[in-house]
PDB file of C-alpha atoms in Angstrom:
ATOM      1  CA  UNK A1402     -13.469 -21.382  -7.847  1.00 33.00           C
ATOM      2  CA  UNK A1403     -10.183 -23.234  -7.267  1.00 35.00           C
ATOM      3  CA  UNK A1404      -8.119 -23.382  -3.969  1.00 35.00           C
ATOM      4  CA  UNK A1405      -4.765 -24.161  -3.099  1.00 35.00           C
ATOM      5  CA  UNK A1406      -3.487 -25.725  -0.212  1.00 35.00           C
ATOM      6  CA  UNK A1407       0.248 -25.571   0.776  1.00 36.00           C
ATOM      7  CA  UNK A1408       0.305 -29.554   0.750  1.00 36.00           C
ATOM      8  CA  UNK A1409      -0.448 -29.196  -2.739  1.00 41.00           C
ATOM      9  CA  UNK A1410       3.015 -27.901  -3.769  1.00 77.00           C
ATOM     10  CA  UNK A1411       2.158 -23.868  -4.067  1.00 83.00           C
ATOM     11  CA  UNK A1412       5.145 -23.389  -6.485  1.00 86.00           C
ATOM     12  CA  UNK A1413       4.181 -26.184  -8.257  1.00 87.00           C
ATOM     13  CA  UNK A1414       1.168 -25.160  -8.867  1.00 88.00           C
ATOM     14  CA  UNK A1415       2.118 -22.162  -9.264  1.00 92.00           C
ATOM     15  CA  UNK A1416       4.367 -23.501 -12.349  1.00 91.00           C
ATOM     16  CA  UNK A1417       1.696 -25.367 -13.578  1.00 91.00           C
ATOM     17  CA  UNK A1418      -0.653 -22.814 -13.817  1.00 93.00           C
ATOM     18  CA  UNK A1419       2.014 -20.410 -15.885  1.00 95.00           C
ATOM     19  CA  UNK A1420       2.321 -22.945 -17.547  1.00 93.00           C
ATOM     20  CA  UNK A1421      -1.253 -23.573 -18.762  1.00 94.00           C
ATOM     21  CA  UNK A1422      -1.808 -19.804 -19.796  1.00 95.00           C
ATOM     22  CA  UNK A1423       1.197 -19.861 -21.701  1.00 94.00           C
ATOM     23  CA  UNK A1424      -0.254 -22.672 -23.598  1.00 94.00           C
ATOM     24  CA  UNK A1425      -3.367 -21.196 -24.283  1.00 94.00           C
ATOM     25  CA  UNK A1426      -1.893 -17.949 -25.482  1.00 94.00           C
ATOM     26  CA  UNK A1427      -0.369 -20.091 -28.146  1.00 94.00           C
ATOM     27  CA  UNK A1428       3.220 -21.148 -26.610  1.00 94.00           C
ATOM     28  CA  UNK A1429       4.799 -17.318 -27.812  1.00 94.00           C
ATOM     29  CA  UNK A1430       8.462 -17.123 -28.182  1.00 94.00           C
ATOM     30  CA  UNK A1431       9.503 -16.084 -24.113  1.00 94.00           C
ATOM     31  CA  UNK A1432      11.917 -13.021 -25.747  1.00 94.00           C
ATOM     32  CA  UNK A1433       8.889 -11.543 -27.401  1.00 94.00           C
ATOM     33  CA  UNK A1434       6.760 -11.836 -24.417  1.00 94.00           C
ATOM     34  CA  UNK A1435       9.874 -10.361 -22.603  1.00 93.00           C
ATOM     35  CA  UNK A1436       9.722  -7.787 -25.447  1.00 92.00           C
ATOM     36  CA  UNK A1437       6.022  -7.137 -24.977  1.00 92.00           C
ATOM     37  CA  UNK A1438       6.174  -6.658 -21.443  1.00 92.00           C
ATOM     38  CA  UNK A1439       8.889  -3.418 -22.058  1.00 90.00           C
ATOM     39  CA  UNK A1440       6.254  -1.908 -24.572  1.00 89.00           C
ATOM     40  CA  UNK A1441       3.951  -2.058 -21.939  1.00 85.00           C
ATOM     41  CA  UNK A1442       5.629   0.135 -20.223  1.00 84.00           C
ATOM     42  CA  UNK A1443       4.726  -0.705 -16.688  1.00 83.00           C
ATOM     43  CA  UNK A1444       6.462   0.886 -13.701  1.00 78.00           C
ATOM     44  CA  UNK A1445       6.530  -1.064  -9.794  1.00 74.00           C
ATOM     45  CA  UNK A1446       6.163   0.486  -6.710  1.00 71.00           C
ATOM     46  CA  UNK A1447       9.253   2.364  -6.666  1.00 73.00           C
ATOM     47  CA  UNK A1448       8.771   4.039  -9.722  1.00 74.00           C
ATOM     48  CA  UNK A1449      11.268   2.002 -12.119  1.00 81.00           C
ATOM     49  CA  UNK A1450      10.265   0.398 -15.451  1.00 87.00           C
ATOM     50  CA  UNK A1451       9.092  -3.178 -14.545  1.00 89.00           C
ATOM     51  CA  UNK A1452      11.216  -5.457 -17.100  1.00 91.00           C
ATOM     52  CA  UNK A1453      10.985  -9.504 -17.053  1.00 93.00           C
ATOM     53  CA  UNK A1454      13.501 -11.334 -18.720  1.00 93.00           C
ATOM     54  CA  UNK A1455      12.965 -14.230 -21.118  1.00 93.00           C
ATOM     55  CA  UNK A1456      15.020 -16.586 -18.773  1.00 93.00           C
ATOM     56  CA  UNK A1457      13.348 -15.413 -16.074  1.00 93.00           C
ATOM     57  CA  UNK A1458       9.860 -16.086 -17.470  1.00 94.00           C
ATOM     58  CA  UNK A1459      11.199 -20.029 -18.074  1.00 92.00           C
ATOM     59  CA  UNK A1460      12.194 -20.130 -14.835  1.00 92.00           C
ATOM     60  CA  UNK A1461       9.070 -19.471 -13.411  1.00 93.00           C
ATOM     61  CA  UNK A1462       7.095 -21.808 -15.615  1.00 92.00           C
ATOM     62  CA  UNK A1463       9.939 -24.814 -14.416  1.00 89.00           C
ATOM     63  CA  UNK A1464       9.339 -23.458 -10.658  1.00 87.00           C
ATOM     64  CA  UNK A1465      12.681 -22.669 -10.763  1.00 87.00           C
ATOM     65  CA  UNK A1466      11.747 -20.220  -8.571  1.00 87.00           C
ATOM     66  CA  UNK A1467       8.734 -17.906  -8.177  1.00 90.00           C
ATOM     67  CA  UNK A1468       8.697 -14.065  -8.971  1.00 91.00           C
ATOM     68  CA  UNK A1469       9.928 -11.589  -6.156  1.00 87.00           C
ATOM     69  CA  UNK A1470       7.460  -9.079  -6.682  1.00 87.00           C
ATOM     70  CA  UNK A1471       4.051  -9.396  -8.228  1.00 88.00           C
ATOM     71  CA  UNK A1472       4.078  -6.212 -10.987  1.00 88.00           C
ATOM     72  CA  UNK A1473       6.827  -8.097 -12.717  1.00 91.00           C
ATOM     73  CA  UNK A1474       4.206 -11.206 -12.908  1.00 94.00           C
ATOM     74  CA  UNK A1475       1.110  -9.092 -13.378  1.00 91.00           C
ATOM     75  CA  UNK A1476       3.210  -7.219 -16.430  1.00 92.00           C
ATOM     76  CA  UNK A1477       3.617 -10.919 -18.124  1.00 95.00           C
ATOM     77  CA  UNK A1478      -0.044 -11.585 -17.329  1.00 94.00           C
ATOM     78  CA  UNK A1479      -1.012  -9.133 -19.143  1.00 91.00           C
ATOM     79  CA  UNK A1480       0.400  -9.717 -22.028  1.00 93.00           C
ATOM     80  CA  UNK A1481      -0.382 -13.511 -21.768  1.00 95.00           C
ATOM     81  CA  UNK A1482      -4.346 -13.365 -20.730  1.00 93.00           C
ATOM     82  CA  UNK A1483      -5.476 -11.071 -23.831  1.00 92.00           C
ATOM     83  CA  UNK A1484      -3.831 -13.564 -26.100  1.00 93.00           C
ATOM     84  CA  UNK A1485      -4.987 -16.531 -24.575  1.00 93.00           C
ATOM     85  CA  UNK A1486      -8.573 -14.910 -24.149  1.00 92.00           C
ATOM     86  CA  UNK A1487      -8.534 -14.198 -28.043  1.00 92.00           C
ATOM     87  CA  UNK A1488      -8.209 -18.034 -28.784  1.00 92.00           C
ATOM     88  CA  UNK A1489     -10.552 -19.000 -25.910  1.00 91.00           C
ATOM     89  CA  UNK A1490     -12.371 -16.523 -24.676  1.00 91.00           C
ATOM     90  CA  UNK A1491     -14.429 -18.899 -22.059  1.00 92.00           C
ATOM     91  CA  UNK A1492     -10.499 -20.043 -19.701  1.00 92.00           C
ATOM     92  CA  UNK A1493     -10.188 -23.775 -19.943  1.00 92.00           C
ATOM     93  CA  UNK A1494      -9.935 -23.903 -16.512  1.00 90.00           C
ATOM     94  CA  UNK A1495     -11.690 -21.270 -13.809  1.00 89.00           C
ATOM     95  CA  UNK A1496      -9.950 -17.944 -12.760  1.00 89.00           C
ATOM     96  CA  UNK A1497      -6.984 -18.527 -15.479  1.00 93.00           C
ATOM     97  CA  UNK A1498      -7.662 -14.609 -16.942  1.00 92.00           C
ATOM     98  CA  UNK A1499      -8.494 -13.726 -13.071  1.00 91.00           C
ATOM     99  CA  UNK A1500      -5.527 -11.470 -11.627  1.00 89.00           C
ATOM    100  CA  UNK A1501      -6.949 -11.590  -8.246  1.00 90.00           C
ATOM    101  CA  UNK A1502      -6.951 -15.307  -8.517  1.00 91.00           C
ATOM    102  CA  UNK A1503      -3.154 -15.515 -10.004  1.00 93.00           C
ATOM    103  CA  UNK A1504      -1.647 -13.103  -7.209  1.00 90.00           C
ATOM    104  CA  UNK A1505      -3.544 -15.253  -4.387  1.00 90.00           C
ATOM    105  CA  UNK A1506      -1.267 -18.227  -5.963  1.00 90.00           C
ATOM    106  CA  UNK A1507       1.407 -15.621  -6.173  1.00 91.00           C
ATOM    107  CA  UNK A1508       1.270 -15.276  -2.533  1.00 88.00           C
ATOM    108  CA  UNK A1509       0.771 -18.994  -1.919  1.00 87.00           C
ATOM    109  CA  UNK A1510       3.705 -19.833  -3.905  1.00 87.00           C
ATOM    110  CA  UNK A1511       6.004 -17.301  -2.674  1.00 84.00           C
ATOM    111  CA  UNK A1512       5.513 -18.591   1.049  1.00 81.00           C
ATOM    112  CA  UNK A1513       5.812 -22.179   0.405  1.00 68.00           C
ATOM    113  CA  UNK A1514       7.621 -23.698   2.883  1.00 56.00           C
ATOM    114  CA  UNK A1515       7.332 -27.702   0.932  1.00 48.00           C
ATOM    115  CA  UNK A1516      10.655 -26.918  -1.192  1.00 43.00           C
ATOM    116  CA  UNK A1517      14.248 -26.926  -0.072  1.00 34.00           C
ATOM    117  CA  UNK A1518      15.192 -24.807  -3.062  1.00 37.00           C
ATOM    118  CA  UNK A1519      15.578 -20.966  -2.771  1.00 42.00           C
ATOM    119  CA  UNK A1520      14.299 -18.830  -5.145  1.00 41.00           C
ATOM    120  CA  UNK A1521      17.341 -17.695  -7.909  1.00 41.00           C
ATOM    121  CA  UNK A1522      18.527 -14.012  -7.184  1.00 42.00           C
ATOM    122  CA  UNK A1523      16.711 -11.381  -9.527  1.00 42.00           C
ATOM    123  CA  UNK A1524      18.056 -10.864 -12.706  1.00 41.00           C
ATOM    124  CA  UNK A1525      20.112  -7.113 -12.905  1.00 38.00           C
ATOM    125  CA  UNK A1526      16.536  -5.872 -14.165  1.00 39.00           C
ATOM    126  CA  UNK A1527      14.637  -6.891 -11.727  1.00 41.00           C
ATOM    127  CA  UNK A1528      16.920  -5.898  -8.499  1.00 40.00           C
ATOM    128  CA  UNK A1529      14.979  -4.230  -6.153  1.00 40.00           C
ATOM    129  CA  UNK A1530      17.092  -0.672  -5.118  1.00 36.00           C
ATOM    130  CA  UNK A1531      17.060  -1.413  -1.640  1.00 38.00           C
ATOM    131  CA  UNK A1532      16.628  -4.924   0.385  1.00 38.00           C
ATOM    132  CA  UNK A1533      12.820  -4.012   2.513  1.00 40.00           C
ATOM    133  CA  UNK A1534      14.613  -5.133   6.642  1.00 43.00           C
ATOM    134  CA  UNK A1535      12.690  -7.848   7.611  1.00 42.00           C
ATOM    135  CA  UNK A1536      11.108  -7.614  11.126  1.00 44.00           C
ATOM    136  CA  UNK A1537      11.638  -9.405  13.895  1.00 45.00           C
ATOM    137  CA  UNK A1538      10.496 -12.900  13.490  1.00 48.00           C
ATOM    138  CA  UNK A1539      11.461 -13.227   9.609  1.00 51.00           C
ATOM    139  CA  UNK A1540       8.166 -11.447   8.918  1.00 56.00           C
ATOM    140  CA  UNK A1541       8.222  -8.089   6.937  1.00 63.00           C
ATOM    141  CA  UNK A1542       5.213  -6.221   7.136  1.00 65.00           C
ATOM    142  CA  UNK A1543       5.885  -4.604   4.086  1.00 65.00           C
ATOM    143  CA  UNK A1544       3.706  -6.031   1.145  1.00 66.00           C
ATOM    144  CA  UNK A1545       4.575  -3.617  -2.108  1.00 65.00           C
ATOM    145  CA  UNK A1546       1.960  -3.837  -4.443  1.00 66.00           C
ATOM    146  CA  UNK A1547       0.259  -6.650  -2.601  1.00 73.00           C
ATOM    147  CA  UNK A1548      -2.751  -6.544  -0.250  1.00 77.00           C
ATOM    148  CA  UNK A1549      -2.957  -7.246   2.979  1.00 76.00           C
ATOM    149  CA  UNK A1550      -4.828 -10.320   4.374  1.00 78.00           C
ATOM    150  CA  UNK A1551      -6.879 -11.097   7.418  1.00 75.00           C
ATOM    151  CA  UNK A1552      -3.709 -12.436   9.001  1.00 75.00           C
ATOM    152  CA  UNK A1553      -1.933  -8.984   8.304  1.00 74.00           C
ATOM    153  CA  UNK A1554      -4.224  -6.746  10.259  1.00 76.00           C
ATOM    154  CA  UNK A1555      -1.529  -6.653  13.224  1.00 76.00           C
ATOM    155  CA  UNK A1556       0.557  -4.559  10.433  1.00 75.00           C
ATOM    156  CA  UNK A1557      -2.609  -2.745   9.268  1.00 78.00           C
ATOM    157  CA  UNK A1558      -2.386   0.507  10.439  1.00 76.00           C
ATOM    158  CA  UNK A1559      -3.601   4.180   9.332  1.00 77.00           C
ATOM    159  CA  UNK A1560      -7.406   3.188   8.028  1.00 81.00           C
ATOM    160  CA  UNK A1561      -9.413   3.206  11.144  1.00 84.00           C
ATOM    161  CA  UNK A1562     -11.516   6.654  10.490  1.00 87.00           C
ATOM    162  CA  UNK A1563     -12.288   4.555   6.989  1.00 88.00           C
ATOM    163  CA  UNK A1564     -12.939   1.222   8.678  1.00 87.00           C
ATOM    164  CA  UNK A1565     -15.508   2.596  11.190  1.00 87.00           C
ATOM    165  CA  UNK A1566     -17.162   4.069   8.413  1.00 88.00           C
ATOM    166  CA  UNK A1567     -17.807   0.827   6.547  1.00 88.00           C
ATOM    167  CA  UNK A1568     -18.715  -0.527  10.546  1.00 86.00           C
ATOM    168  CA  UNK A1569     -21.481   2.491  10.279  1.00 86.00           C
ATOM    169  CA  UNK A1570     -22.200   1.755   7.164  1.00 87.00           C
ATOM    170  CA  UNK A1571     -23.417  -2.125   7.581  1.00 85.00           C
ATOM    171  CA  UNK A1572     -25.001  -1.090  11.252  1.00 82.00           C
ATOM    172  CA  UNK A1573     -27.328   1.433   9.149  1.00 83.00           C
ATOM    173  CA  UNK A1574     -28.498  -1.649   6.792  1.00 83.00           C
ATOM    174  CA  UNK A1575     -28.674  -4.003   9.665  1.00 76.00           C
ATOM    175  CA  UNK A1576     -32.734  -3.862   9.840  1.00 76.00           C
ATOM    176  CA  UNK A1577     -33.601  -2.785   6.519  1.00 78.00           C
ATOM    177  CA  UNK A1578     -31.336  -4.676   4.504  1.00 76.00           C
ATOM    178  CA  UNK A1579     -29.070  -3.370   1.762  1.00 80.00           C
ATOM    179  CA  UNK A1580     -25.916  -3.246  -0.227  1.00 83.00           C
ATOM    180  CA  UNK A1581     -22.971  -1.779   0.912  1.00 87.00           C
ATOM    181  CA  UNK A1582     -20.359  -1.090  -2.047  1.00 88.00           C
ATOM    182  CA  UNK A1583     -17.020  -0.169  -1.383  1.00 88.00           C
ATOM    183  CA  UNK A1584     -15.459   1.529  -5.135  1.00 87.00           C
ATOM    184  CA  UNK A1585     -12.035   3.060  -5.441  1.00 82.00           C
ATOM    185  CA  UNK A1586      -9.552   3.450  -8.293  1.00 80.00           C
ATOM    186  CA  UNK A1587      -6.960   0.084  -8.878  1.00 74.00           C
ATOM    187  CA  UNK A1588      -4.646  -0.260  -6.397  1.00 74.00           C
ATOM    188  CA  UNK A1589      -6.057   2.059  -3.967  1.00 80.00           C
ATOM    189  CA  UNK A1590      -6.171  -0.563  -1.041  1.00 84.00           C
ATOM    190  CA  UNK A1591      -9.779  -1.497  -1.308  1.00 87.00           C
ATOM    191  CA  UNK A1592      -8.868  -5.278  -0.863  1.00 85.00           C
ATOM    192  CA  UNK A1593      -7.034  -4.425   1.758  1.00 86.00           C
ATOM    193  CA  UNK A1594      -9.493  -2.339   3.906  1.00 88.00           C
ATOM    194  CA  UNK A1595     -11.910  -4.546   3.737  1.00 87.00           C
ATOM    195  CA  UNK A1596      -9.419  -7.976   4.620  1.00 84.00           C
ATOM    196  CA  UNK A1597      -7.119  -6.584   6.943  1.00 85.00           C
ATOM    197  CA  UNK A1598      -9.157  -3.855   8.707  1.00 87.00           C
ATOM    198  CA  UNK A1599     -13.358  -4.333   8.325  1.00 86.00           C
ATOM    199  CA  UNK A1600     -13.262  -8.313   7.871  1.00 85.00           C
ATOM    200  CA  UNK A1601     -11.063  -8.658  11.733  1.00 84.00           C
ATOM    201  CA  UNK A1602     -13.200  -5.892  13.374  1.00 83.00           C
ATOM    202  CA  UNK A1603     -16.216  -7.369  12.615  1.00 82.00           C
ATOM    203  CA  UNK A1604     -14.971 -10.646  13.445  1.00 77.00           C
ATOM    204  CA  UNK A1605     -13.377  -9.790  17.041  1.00 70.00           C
ATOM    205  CA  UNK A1606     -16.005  -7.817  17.767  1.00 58.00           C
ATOM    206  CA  UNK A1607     -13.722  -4.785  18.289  1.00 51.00           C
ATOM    207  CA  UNK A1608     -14.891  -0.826  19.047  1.00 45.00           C
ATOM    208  CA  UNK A1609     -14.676  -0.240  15.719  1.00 48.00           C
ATOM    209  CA  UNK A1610     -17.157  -2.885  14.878  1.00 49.00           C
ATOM    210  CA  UNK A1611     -19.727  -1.228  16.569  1.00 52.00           C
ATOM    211  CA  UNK A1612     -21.953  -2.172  19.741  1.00 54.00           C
ATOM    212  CA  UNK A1613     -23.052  -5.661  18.527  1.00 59.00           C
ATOM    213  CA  UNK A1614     -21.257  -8.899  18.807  1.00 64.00           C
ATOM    214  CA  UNK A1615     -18.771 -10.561  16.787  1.00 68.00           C
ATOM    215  CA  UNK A1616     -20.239 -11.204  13.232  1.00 72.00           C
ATOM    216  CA  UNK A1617     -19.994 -13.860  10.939  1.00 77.00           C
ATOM    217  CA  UNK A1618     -18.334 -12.972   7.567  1.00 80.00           C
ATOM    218  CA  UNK A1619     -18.580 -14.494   4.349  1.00 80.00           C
ATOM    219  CA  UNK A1620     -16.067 -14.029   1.533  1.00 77.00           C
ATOM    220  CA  UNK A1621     -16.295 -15.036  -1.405  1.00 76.00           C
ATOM    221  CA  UNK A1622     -14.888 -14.839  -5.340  1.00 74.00           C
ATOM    222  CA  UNK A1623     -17.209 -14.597  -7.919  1.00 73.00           C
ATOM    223  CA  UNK A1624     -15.357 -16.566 -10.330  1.00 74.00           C
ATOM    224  CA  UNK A1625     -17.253 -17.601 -14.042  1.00 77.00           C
ATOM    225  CA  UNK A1626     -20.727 -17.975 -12.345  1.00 82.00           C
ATOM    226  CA  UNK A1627     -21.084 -15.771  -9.682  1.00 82.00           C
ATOM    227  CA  UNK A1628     -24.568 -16.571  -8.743  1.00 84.00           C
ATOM    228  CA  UNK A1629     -23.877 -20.586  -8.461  1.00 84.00           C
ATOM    229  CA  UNK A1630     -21.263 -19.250  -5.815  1.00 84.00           C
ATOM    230  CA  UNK A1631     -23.291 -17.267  -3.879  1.00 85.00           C
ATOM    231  CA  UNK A1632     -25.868 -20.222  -3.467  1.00 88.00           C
ATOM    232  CA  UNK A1633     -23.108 -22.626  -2.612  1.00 87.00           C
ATOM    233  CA  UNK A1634     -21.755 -20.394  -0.012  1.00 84.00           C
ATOM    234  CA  UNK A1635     -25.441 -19.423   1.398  1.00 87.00           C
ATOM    235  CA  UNK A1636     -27.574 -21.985   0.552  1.00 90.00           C
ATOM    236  CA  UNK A1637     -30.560 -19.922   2.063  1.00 91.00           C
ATOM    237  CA  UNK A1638     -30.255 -17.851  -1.105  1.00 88.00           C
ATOM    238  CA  UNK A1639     -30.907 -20.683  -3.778  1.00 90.00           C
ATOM    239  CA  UNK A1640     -34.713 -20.055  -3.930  1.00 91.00           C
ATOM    240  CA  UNK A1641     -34.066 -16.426  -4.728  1.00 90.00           C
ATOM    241  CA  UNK A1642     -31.660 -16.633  -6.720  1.00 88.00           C
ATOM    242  CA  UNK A1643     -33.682 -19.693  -8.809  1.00 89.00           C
ATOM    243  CA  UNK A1644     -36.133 -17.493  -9.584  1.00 89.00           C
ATOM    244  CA  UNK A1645     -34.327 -15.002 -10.555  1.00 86.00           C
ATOM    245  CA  UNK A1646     -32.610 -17.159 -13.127  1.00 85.00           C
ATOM    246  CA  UNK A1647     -36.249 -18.263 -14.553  1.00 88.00           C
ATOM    247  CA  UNK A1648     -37.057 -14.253 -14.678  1.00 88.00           C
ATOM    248  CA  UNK A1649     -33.760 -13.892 -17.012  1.00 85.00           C
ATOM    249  CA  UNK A1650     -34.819 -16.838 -18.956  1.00 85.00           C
ATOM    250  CA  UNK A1651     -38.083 -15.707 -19.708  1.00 86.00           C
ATOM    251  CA  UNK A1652     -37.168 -12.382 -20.997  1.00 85.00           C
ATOM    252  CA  UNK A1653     -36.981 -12.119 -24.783  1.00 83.00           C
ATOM    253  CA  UNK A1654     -33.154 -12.523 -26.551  1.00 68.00           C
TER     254      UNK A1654
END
């Protein structure tokens, strides 16, 4: 799993990134990428038809500047990944066909504060219909398709009933153990129930987090090898999780 700092140059790296993908797809002519996206015919949260164009996409692989909203960059993804995942289907480098990965260095890059250069306006067919007030501060709480992080949960509102669930959920499994699964359909705010509203009740030990103290939480991405990422984030897990490697070894192919 790879992470980003903002002294890295989160545009850059942004751009760099892009850049790779668009490699390993093959280096496609930007109009007919532009071209696929249309066909794809993907709408953003307003309801309009999301449409990138072939400038735009060059700009973003030159960090010219960095996408305004993420369905316009998840649209090009889409059409990139499958391509590049038909010529190597194992990514060159980890989390390149990940979209949770690319809109965490979506959000990274978007908030850089290391460059002096503003992002270009949208292109006509990307203008948003309406400019989203930003609130006092220069923060808008406002996050479109996005999902809201552990340092969004003072704009988290309206999910309480569901986060004290989840709270009642882990209490019941506190002394027998047990897996606690959270499922919903795409884009239905799972990611951001769990970051913005269980993650900083169980951490502030809040009334919705039940009677108990403030917990310790553990988050983690899966990424290529999921089980080499669990050990290295809970090390107490690696003799489990060795033997259940040697168990999958042994059985027959």
């Amino acid at each position: 799993m790879e992470t980003l700092s903002f002294d890295s140059g989160a545009r850059t790296a942004f751009a760099e990134r892009l850049a790779l993908l668009y490699k390993e797809a093959g280096n496609p002519p930007l109009k007919r990428v532009s071209e696929a996206v249309v066909r794809l015919q993907r709408v953003d949260e307003r309801g309009r038809p999301v449409r990138v164009s072939a400038q735009r996409i060059s700009d973003w692989r030159r960090a010219k500047n960095v996408p305004a909203q993420f369905p316009a960059l998840a649209a090009v993804l889409h059409v990139l990944i499958p391509q590049a995942r038909r010529a190597r289907p194992v990514p060159v480098s980890a989390g390149l066909y990940d979209l949770v990965q690319w809109q965490r260095l979506w959000e990274r890059a978007l908030a850089d504060p290391t460059t002096g250069e503003r992002p270009a306006p949208p292109a006509a067919d990307e203008q948003p219909a309406a400019e989203v007030p930003g609130a006092p501060g220069g923060v808008c709480p406002y996050r479109g398709l996005a999902a809201y992080r552990r340092q969004d949960a003072g704009w988290f509102f309206g999910r309480d009933r569901s986060t004290r669930a989840l709270v009642a959920q882990l209490d019941a499994t506190g002394d027998t153990g047990g897996l606690v699964m959270l499922v919903g359909a795409s884009g239905a705010g799972k990611s951001s129930l769990l970051n913005a509203g269980l993650v900083p009740a169980l951490r502030s030990g809040a009334p919705d987090a039940g009677a108990g103290p403030p917990r310790r939480v553990l988050q983690l991405v899966p990424g290529a090898d999921p089980l080499r990422e669990l050990t290295r984030r809970v090390p107490q897990l690696a003799p489990v999780v060795g033997a259940v490697r040697e168990a999958a070894a042994s059985l027959p192919a």
